[in-house]
């Protein structure tokens, strides 16, 4: 996410200025029961290969255990590797640098699972497709395409909930996510590899993991539309960008789901929270590796807080989200240790000047190079 307290405060500032009672987008109500068996428009429900699941769904535990009992498919390097990319706005350039430096160092694994949240979701498809897509990944972050991503809506802020226009974000996604990318992702999905992207379902107040390989393999205009919508939703910070409405239904009732930034519920997706307490009696996970790239700093940043509603709330949100990130790291680390998985993470060095709201190319290039050089040296990992 983009420096969480600051960006969330953008919307809260609007409320403080009296915009809280302005006209919003009307919605047709629907009952919670309508979500049972619901799928996005143009898709069909497949219990054996669901295209999404709630991250706290305990039913997924049994599904995961059944899959695990069958063993793990590994790639050419003979290891099972998971890479989780966090949110961080413009600081997503850090993950791009780490991944590309990893390739240059000759030590990059062939990931069986890649997951992304927020800006990490935007990078995840490139990373999933491997080193041949490194140039496109770098261009997306430091080639100037992200410059001017934050464009105020002007008087449009009086209607809806986003302070900034979503058109630049959508253009960025559409520039890279095309039929060729989806065909390549579908091919990797058929090999048994997994690409997951997280959004937050505001109606359900739950994090959702979308299997982007299943969406890509569906093919057709419905696939490319939903693939793009999920990426935009995962990066749509609430109050900053408008939420993404995804038409859905269960065969009897049709409605629109409201999705926003996955980082609201999930700092990064290594293993869904519902599975943190799992044990692997089969031992199939032993020797697997979980890598996490945090597009931000973990150490608390000291700042004398003014006694104003904005500053107090901003710092409180920063503390809340930092706590969620540390909790997620601890939960995944504990799972890894209990099941014989190698766990490590990389985060932006504390002494680096990194602003998650600065989409200027020179600023993002500095963050990119910090990640790249750290991966080349091998000392970026903790």
GROMACS .gro file of C-alpha atoms in nm:
model
  382
    1UNK     CA    1   0.000   0.000   0.000
    2UNK     CA    2   0.105   0.359  -0.050
    3UNK     CA    3   0.231   0.485   0.286
    4UNK     CA    4  -0.091   0.368   0.456
    5UNK     CA    5  -0.161   0.651   0.700
    6UNK     CA    6  -0.101   0.924   0.443
    7UNK     CA    7  -0.317   0.780   0.171
    8UNK     CA    8  -0.604   0.687   0.399
    9UNK     CA    9  -0.589   1.035   0.539
   10UNK     CA   10  -0.656   1.174   0.192
   11UNK     CA   11  -1.011   1.044   0.215
   12UNK     CA   12  -1.048   1.139   0.581
   13UNK     CA   13  -0.940   1.491   0.495
   14UNK     CA   14  -1.228   1.505   0.251
   15UNK     CA   15  -1.466   1.418   0.533
   16UNK     CA   16  -1.308   1.686   0.750
   17UNK     CA   17  -1.381   1.940   0.476
   18UNK     CA   18  -1.745   1.848   0.477
   19UNK     CA   19  -1.748   1.605   0.187
   20UNK     CA   20  -1.863   1.310   0.391
   21UNK     CA   21  -2.228   1.370   0.313
   22UNK     CA   22  -2.182   1.410  -0.061
   23UNK     CA   23  -2.346   1.200  -0.327
   24UNK     CA   24  -2.201   0.851  -0.364
   25UNK     CA   25  -2.262   0.567  -0.603
   26UNK     CA   26  -2.595   0.396  -0.537
   27UNK     CA   27  -2.600   0.018  -0.510
   28UNK     CA   28  -2.865  -0.249  -0.519
   29UNK     CA   29  -2.871  -0.436  -0.186
   30UNK     CA   30  -2.839  -0.813  -0.175
   31UNK     CA   31  -2.847  -1.074   0.099
   32UNK     CA   32  -2.532  -1.247   0.229
   33UNK     CA   33  -2.679  -1.578   0.113
   34UNK     CA   34  -2.649  -1.460  -0.246
   35UNK     CA   35  -2.272  -1.492  -0.217
   36UNK     CA   36  -2.296  -1.870  -0.178
   37UNK     CA   37  -2.184  -2.018  -0.506
   38UNK     CA   38  -2.148  -1.675  -0.665
   39UNK     CA   39  -1.896  -1.622  -0.945
   40UNK     CA   40  -1.805  -1.318  -1.158
   41UNK     CA   41  -2.017  -1.267  -1.467
   42UNK     CA   42  -1.907  -1.483  -1.759
   43UNK     CA   43  -1.759  -1.756  -1.538
   44UNK     CA   44  -1.903  -2.078  -1.396
   45UNK     CA   45  -1.859  -2.230  -1.052
   46UNK     CA   46  -1.598  -2.507  -1.038
   47UNK     CA   47  -1.566  -2.664  -0.693
   48UNK     CA   48  -1.259  -2.862  -0.798
   49UNK     CA   49  -1.074  -2.555  -0.926
   50UNK     CA   50  -1.225  -2.240  -0.768
   51UNK     CA   51  -1.104  -1.915  -0.921
   52UNK     CA   52  -1.107  -1.742  -0.578
   53UNK     CA   53  -1.142  -1.806  -0.207
   54UNK     CA   54  -1.168  -1.608   0.117
   55UNK     CA   55  -0.834  -1.603   0.297
   56UNK     CA   56  -0.993  -1.685   0.632
   57UNK     CA   57  -1.209  -1.968   0.495
   58UNK     CA   58  -1.155  -2.270   0.720
   59UNK     CA   59  -1.294  -2.497   0.448
   60UNK     CA   60  -0.977  -2.421   0.252
   61UNK     CA   61  -0.773  -2.594   0.522
   62UNK     CA   62  -0.919  -2.934   0.429
   63UNK     CA   63  -0.869  -2.854   0.061
   64UNK     CA   64  -0.507  -2.756   0.123
   65UNK     CA   65  -0.439  -3.068   0.331
   66UNK     CA   66  -0.584  -3.289   0.058
   67UNK     CA   67  -0.367  -3.121  -0.203
   68UNK     CA   68  -0.064  -3.148   0.022
   69UNK     CA   69  -0.116  -3.519   0.076
   70UNK     CA   70  -0.067  -3.571  -0.299
   71UNK     CA   71   0.279  -3.416  -0.283
   72UNK     CA   72   0.425  -3.100  -0.436
   73UNK     CA   73   0.517  -3.048  -0.798
   74UNK     CA   74   0.853  -2.876  -0.834
   75UNK     CA   75   1.025  -2.707  -1.126
   76UNK     CA   76   1.364  -2.761  -1.288
   77UNK     CA   77   1.557  -2.645  -0.980
   78UNK     CA   78   1.407  -2.930  -0.775
   79UNK     CA   79   1.273  -2.701  -0.498
   80UNK     CA   80   0.924  -2.578  -0.411
   81UNK     CA   81   0.944  -2.198  -0.388
   82UNK     CA   82   0.680  -1.943  -0.292
   83UNK     CA   83   0.735  -1.570  -0.349
   84UNK     CA   84   0.505  -1.318  -0.177
   85UNK     CA   85   0.507  -0.952  -0.285
   86UNK     CA   86   0.362  -0.693  -0.047
   87UNK     CA   87   0.200  -0.358  -0.110
   88UNK     CA   88   0.388  -0.029  -0.099
   89UNK     CA   89   0.279   0.207  -0.377
   90UNK     CA   90   0.572   0.355  -0.566
   91UNK     CA   91   0.801   0.145  -0.346
   92UNK     CA   92   0.693  -0.154  -0.552
   93UNK     CA   93   1.001  -0.059  -0.754
   94UNK     CA   94   1.197  -0.224  -0.472
   95UNK     CA   95   1.050  -0.567  -0.549
   96UNK     CA   96   1.112  -0.514  -0.920
   97UNK     CA   97   1.477  -0.438  -0.842
   98UNK     CA   98   1.516  -0.736  -0.610
   99UNK     CA   99   1.368  -0.977  -0.864
  100UNK     CA  100   1.577  -0.845  -1.154
  101UNK     CA  101   1.892  -0.841  -0.941
  102UNK     CA  102   1.811  -1.198  -0.842
  103UNK     CA  103   1.808  -1.292  -1.210
  104UNK     CA  104   2.140  -1.116  -1.272
  105UNK     CA  105   2.297  -1.294  -0.976
  106UNK     CA  106   2.196  -1.630  -1.123
  107UNK     CA  107   2.030  -1.742  -0.800
  108UNK     CA  108   1.663  -1.676  -0.879
  109UNK     CA  109   1.438  -1.978  -0.815
  110UNK     CA  110   1.171  -2.095  -1.060
  111UNK     CA  111   0.878  -2.010  -0.834
  112UNK     CA  112   0.595  -2.259  -0.812
  113UNK     CA  113   0.372  -2.000  -0.642
  114UNK     CA  114   0.378  -1.620  -0.677
  115UNK     CA  115   0.140  -1.396  -0.482
  116UNK     CA  116   0.085  -1.021  -0.492
  117UNK     CA  117  -0.097  -0.757  -0.291
  118UNK     CA  118  -0.158  -0.399  -0.410
  119UNK     CA  119   0.154  -0.280  -0.597
  120UNK     CA  120   0.283  -0.635  -0.548
  121UNK     CA  121  -0.019  -0.755  -0.746
  122UNK     CA  122   0.085  -0.534  -1.038
  123UNK     CA  123   0.435  -0.685  -1.035
  124UNK     CA  124   0.328  -1.045  -0.973
  125UNK     CA  125   0.232  -1.142  -1.333
  126UNK     CA  126   0.573  -1.032  -1.466
  127UNK     CA  127   0.756  -1.218  -1.189
  128UNK     CA  128   0.541  -1.528  -1.239
  129UNK     CA  129   0.631  -1.541  -1.609
  130UNK     CA  130   1.003  -1.549  -1.537
  131UNK     CA  131   1.323  -1.369  -1.643
  132UNK     CA  132   1.206  -1.314  -2.001
  133UNK     CA  133   0.968  -1.054  -1.857
  134UNK     CA  134   1.228  -0.873  -1.645
  135UNK     CA  135   1.264  -0.586  -1.891
  136UNK     CA  136   0.890  -0.527  -1.896
  137UNK     CA  137   0.882  -0.539  -1.515
  138UNK     CA  138   1.155  -0.276  -1.491
  139UNK     CA  139   0.989  -0.058  -1.753
  140UNK     CA  140   0.656  -0.068  -1.569
  141UNK     CA  141   0.819   0.077  -1.256
  142UNK     CA  142   1.111   0.291  -1.374
  143UNK     CA  143   1.032   0.353  -1.741
  144UNK     CA  144   0.810   0.653  -1.668
  145UNK     CA  145   0.480   0.466  -1.718
  146UNK     CA  146   0.384   0.523  -1.352
  147UNK     CA  147   0.466   0.894  -1.357
  148UNK     CA  148   0.152   1.098  -1.293
  149UNK     CA  149  -0.038   0.804  -1.149
  150UNK     CA  150  -0.201   1.026  -0.883
  151UNK     CA  151  -0.432   1.270  -1.061
  152UNK     CA  152  -0.693   1.450  -0.846
  153UNK     CA  153  -1.056   1.412  -0.953
  154UNK     CA  154  -1.134   1.779  -0.905
  155UNK     CA  155  -1.506   1.830  -0.853
  156UNK     CA  156  -1.551   1.458  -0.913
  157UNK     CA  157  -1.445   1.407  -0.551
  158UNK     CA  158  -1.798   1.515  -0.454
  159UNK     CA  159  -1.931   1.197  -0.620
  160UNK     CA  160  -1.805   0.858  -0.508
  161UNK     CA  161  -1.524   0.777  -0.270
  162UNK     CA  162  -1.198   0.826  -0.458
  163UNK     CA  163  -0.985   1.140  -0.426
  164UNK     CA  164  -0.775   1.045  -0.731
  165UNK     CA  165  -0.880   0.934  -1.078
  166UNK     CA  166  -0.850   0.564  -1.152
  167UNK     CA  167  -0.798   0.618  -1.526
  168UNK     CA  168  -0.414   0.641  -1.504
  169UNK     CA  169  -0.401   0.319  -1.300
  170UNK     CA  170  -0.630   0.144  -1.547
  171UNK     CA  171  -0.421   0.262  -1.842
  172UNK     CA  172  -0.107   0.131  -1.674
  173UNK     CA  173  -0.266  -0.211  -1.625
  174UNK     CA  174  -0.411  -0.221  -1.977
  175UNK     CA  175  -0.074  -0.128  -2.126
  176UNK     CA  176   0.084  -0.451  -2.006
  177UNK     CA  177  -0.201  -0.695  -1.944
  178UNK     CA  178  -0.297  -0.815  -2.291
  179UNK     CA  179  -0.390  -1.140  -2.462
  180UNK     CA  180  -0.023  -1.242  -2.496
  181UNK     CA  181   0.034  -1.209  -2.121
  182UNK     CA  182  -0.279  -1.406  -2.038
  183UNK     CA  183  -0.187  -1.682  -2.283
  184UNK     CA  184   0.158  -1.711  -2.122
  185UNK     CA  185   0.009  -1.721  -1.770
  186UNK     CA  186  -0.248  -1.982  -1.877
  187UNK     CA  187   0.034  -2.200  -2.014
  188UNK     CA  188   0.221  -2.182  -1.681
  189UNK     CA  189  -0.100  -2.254  -1.492
  190UNK     CA  190  -0.145  -2.574  -1.690
  191UNK     CA  191   0.202  -2.682  -1.575
  192UNK     CA  192   0.077  -2.670  -1.215
  193UNK     CA  193   0.213  -2.329  -1.115
  194UNK     CA  194  -0.001  -2.078  -0.922
  195UNK     CA  195  -0.041  -1.700  -0.941
  196UNK     CA  196  -0.257  -1.542  -0.668
  197UNK     CA  197  -0.366  -1.180  -0.627
  198UNK     CA  198  -0.542  -1.047  -0.317
  199UNK     CA  199  -0.827  -0.795  -0.299
  200UNK     CA  200  -1.045  -0.687  -0.006
  201UNK     CA  201  -1.419  -0.752  -0.041
  202UNK     CA  202  -1.573  -0.459   0.146
  203UNK     CA  203  -1.920  -0.610   0.152
  204UNK     CA  204  -1.792  -0.924   0.323
  205UNK     CA  205  -1.506  -0.748   0.510
  206UNK     CA  206  -1.275  -1.031   0.404
  207UNK     CA  207  -0.960  -1.075   0.204
  208UNK     CA  208  -1.001  -1.263  -0.125
  209UNK     CA  209  -0.733  -1.456  -0.314
  210UNK     CA  210  -0.791  -1.479  -0.688
  211UNK     CA  211  -0.628  -1.757  -0.889
  212UNK     CA  212  -0.514  -1.555  -1.189
  213UNK     CA  213  -0.405  -1.867  -1.377
  214UNK     CA  214  -0.760  -2.001  -1.374
  215UNK     CA  215  -0.890  -1.666  -1.496
  216UNK     CA  216  -0.629  -1.655  -1.773
  217UNK     CA  217  -0.701  -2.014  -1.879
  218UNK     CA  218  -1.071  -1.927  -1.917
  219UNK     CA  219  -0.978  -1.714  -2.217
  220UNK     CA  220  -1.187  -1.466  -2.411
  221UNK     CA  221  -1.289  -1.108  -2.334
  222UNK     CA  222  -1.434  -1.206  -1.996
  223UNK     CA  223  -1.093  -1.330  -1.883
  224UNK     CA  224  -0.893  -1.025  -1.981
  225UNK     CA  225  -1.157  -0.794  -1.833
  226UNK     CA  226  -1.170  -0.974  -1.498
  227UNK     CA  227  -0.790  -1.016  -1.485
  228UNK     CA  228  -0.745  -0.640  -1.528
  229UNK     CA  229  -1.025  -0.557  -1.282
  230UNK     CA  230  -0.871  -0.775  -1.010
  231UNK     CA  231  -0.530  -0.608  -1.053
  232UNK     CA  232  -0.685  -0.260  -1.042
  233UNK     CA  233  -0.893  -0.354  -0.737
  234UNK     CA  234  -0.591  -0.492  -0.550
  235UNK     CA  235  -0.410  -0.159  -0.600
  236UNK     CA  236  -0.712   0.066  -0.531
  237UNK     CA  237  -0.641   0.218  -0.192
  238UNK     CA  238  -0.980   0.296  -0.030
  239UNK     CA  239  -1.063   0.664  -0.035
  240UNK     CA  240  -0.775   0.734  -0.271
  241UNK     CA  241  -0.890   0.543  -0.579
  242UNK     CA  242  -1.254   0.446  -0.639
  243UNK     CA  243  -1.345   0.088  -0.548
  244UNK     CA  244  -1.381  -0.167  -0.827
  245UNK     CA  245  -1.726  -0.310  -0.883
  246UNK     CA  246  -1.724  -0.671  -1.007
  247UNK     CA  247  -2.055  -0.799  -1.152
  248UNK     CA  248  -2.134  -1.137  -1.000
  249UNK     CA  249  -2.417  -1.380  -0.941
  250UNK     CA  250  -2.518  -1.726  -0.826
  251UNK     CA  251  -2.759  -1.816  -1.107
  252UNK     CA  252  -3.062  -1.678  -0.924
  253UNK     CA  253  -2.947  -1.333  -0.812
  254UNK     CA  254  -2.712  -1.089  -0.981
  255UNK     CA  255  -2.529  -0.811  -0.796
  256UNK     CA  256  -2.205  -0.615  -0.787
  257UNK     CA  257  -1.927  -0.689  -0.539
  258UNK     CA  258  -1.715  -0.399  -0.411
  259UNK     CA  259  -1.340  -0.468  -0.400
  260UNK     CA  260  -1.051  -0.249  -0.286
  261UNK     CA  261  -0.681  -0.275  -0.199
  262UNK     CA  262  -0.584  -0.622  -0.082
  263UNK     CA  263  -0.348  -0.465   0.173
  264UNK     CA  264  -0.645  -0.357   0.385
  265UNK     CA  265  -0.683  -0.717   0.504
  266UNK     CA  266  -0.362  -0.888   0.392
  267UNK     CA  267  -0.017  -0.720   0.407
  268UNK     CA  268   0.120  -1.003   0.193
  269UNK     CA  269   0.006  -1.354   0.109
  270UNK     CA  270   0.256  -1.622   0.200
  271UNK     CA  271   0.007  -1.863   0.345
  272UNK     CA  272  -0.355  -1.756   0.422
  273UNK     CA  273  -0.409  -1.688   0.791
  274UNK     CA  274  -0.656  -1.974   0.826
  275UNK     CA  275  -0.369  -2.214   0.755
  276UNK     CA  276  -0.102  -2.076   0.988
  277UNK     CA  277  -0.169  -2.345   1.249
  278UNK     CA  278  -0.146  -2.634   1.003
  279UNK     CA  279   0.091  -2.924   1.043
  280UNK     CA  280   0.222  -3.127   0.749
  281UNK     CA  281   0.237  -3.491   0.866
  282UNK     CA  282   0.333  -3.601   0.515
  283UNK     CA  283   0.653  -3.397   0.531
  284UNK     CA  284   0.603  -3.282   0.172
  285UNK     CA  285   0.659  -2.919   0.272
  286UNK     CA  286   0.997  -2.991   0.430
  287UNK     CA  287   1.269  -2.822   0.228
  288UNK     CA  288   1.029  -2.581   0.058
  289UNK     CA  289   1.122  -2.212   0.059
  290UNK     CA  290   0.908  -1.906   0.134
  291UNK     CA  291   1.045  -1.569   0.021
  292UNK     CA  292   0.870  -1.241   0.109
  293UNK     CA  293   0.953  -0.902  -0.042
  294UNK     CA  294   0.822  -0.615   0.172
  295UNK     CA  295   0.792  -0.294  -0.032
  296UNK     CA  296   0.848  -0.078   0.274
  297UNK     CA  297   1.046  -0.040   0.595
  298UNK     CA  298   0.980  -0.251   0.902
  299UNK     CA  299   1.147  -0.033   1.166
  300UNK     CA  300   0.918   0.225   1.327
  301UNK     CA  301   0.974   0.579   1.200
  302UNK     CA  302   0.992   0.831   1.484
  303UNK     CA  303   0.804   1.155   1.429
  304UNK     CA  304   0.669   1.407   1.680
  305UNK     CA  305   0.295   1.385   1.622
  306UNK     CA  306   0.087   1.703   1.627
  307UNK     CA  307  -0.226   1.703   1.839
  308UNK     CA  308  -0.457   1.732   1.539
  309UNK     CA  309  -0.720   1.486   1.415
  310UNK     CA  310  -0.527   1.426   1.092
  311UNK     CA  311  -0.186   1.363   1.249
  312UNK     CA  312  -0.317   1.148   1.535
  313UNK     CA  313  -0.530   0.935   1.301
  314UNK     CA  314  -0.256   0.907   1.040
  315UNK     CA  315   0.003   0.786   1.291
  316UNK     CA  316  -0.250   0.549   1.449
  317UNK     CA  317  -0.327   0.391   1.111
  318UNK     CA  318   0.046   0.361   1.038
  319UNK     CA  319   0.094   0.178   1.369
  320UNK     CA  320  -0.206  -0.047   1.305
  321UNK     CA  321  -0.090  -0.154   0.959
  322UNK     CA  322   0.271  -0.196   1.066
  323UNK     CA  323   0.147  -0.425   1.342
  324UNK     CA  324  -0.050  -0.629   1.086
  325UNK     CA  325   0.261  -0.665   0.870
  326UNK     CA  326   0.477  -0.781   1.161
  327UNK     CA  327   0.202  -1.022   1.269
  328UNK     CA  328   0.184  -1.168   0.918
  329UNK     CA  329   0.562  -1.214   0.910
  330UNK     CA  330   0.554  -1.384   1.250
  331UNK     CA  331   0.264  -1.613   1.153
  332UNK     CA  332   0.430  -1.724   0.831
  333UNK     CA  333   0.767  -1.766   1.003
  334UNK     CA  334   0.611  -1.986   1.273
  335UNK     CA  335   0.437  -2.201   1.012
  336UNK     CA  336   0.763  -2.233   0.820
  337UNK     CA  337   0.964  -2.336   1.124
  338UNK     CA  338   0.704  -2.589   1.232
  339UNK     CA  339   0.696  -2.754   0.889
  340UNK     CA  340   1.063  -2.742   0.793
  341UNK     CA  341   1.027  -2.459   0.540
  342UNK     CA  342   1.308  -2.214   0.479
  343UNK     CA  343   1.175  -1.862   0.544
  344UNK     CA  344   1.333  -1.527   0.459
  345UNK     CA  345   1.222  -1.177   0.371
  346UNK     CA  346   1.362  -0.858   0.221
  347UNK     CA  347   1.258  -0.506   0.317
  348UNK     CA  348   1.364  -0.157   0.212
  349UNK     CA  349   1.677  -0.053   0.408
  350UNK     CA  350   1.597   0.186   0.691
  351UNK     CA  351   1.853   0.443   0.569
  352UNK     CA  352   1.706   0.466   0.217
  353UNK     CA  353   1.498   0.772   0.130
  354UNK     CA  354   1.186   0.598  -0.002
  355UNK     CA  355   0.848   0.766  -0.045
  356UNK     CA  356   0.564   0.536  -0.139
  357UNK     CA  357   0.366   0.831  -0.277
  358UNK     CA  358   0.645   0.953  -0.505
  359UNK     CA  359   0.588   0.813  -0.852
  360UNK     CA  360   0.861   1.031  -1.002
  361UNK     CA  361   1.085   0.815  -1.217
  362UNK     CA  362   1.408   0.926  -1.047
  363UNK     CA  363   1.267   0.843  -0.703
  364UNK     CA  364   1.144   0.500  -0.811
  365UNK     CA  365   1.474   0.428  -0.987
  366UNK     CA  366   1.662   0.492  -0.661
  367UNK     CA  367   1.441   0.242  -0.479
  368UNK     CA  368   1.471  -0.006  -0.767
  369UNK     CA  369   1.850   0.010  -0.760
  370UNK     CA  370   1.858  -0.046  -0.383
  371UNK     CA  371   1.667  -0.370  -0.434
  372UNK     CA  372   1.869  -0.474  -0.736
  373UNK     CA  373   2.208  -0.412  -0.576
  374UNK     CA  374   2.100  -0.582  -0.254
  375UNK     CA  375   1.994  -0.892  -0.450
  376UNK     CA  376   2.318  -0.892  -0.648
  377UNK     CA  377   2.519  -0.881  -0.324
  378UNK     CA  378   2.284  -1.126  -0.155
  379UNK     CA  379   2.264  -0.920   0.163
  380UNK     CA  380   1.909  -0.790   0.113
  381UNK     CA  381   1.758  -1.098   0.279
  382UNK     CA  382   1.679  -1.130   0.648
   0.00000   0.00000   0.00000
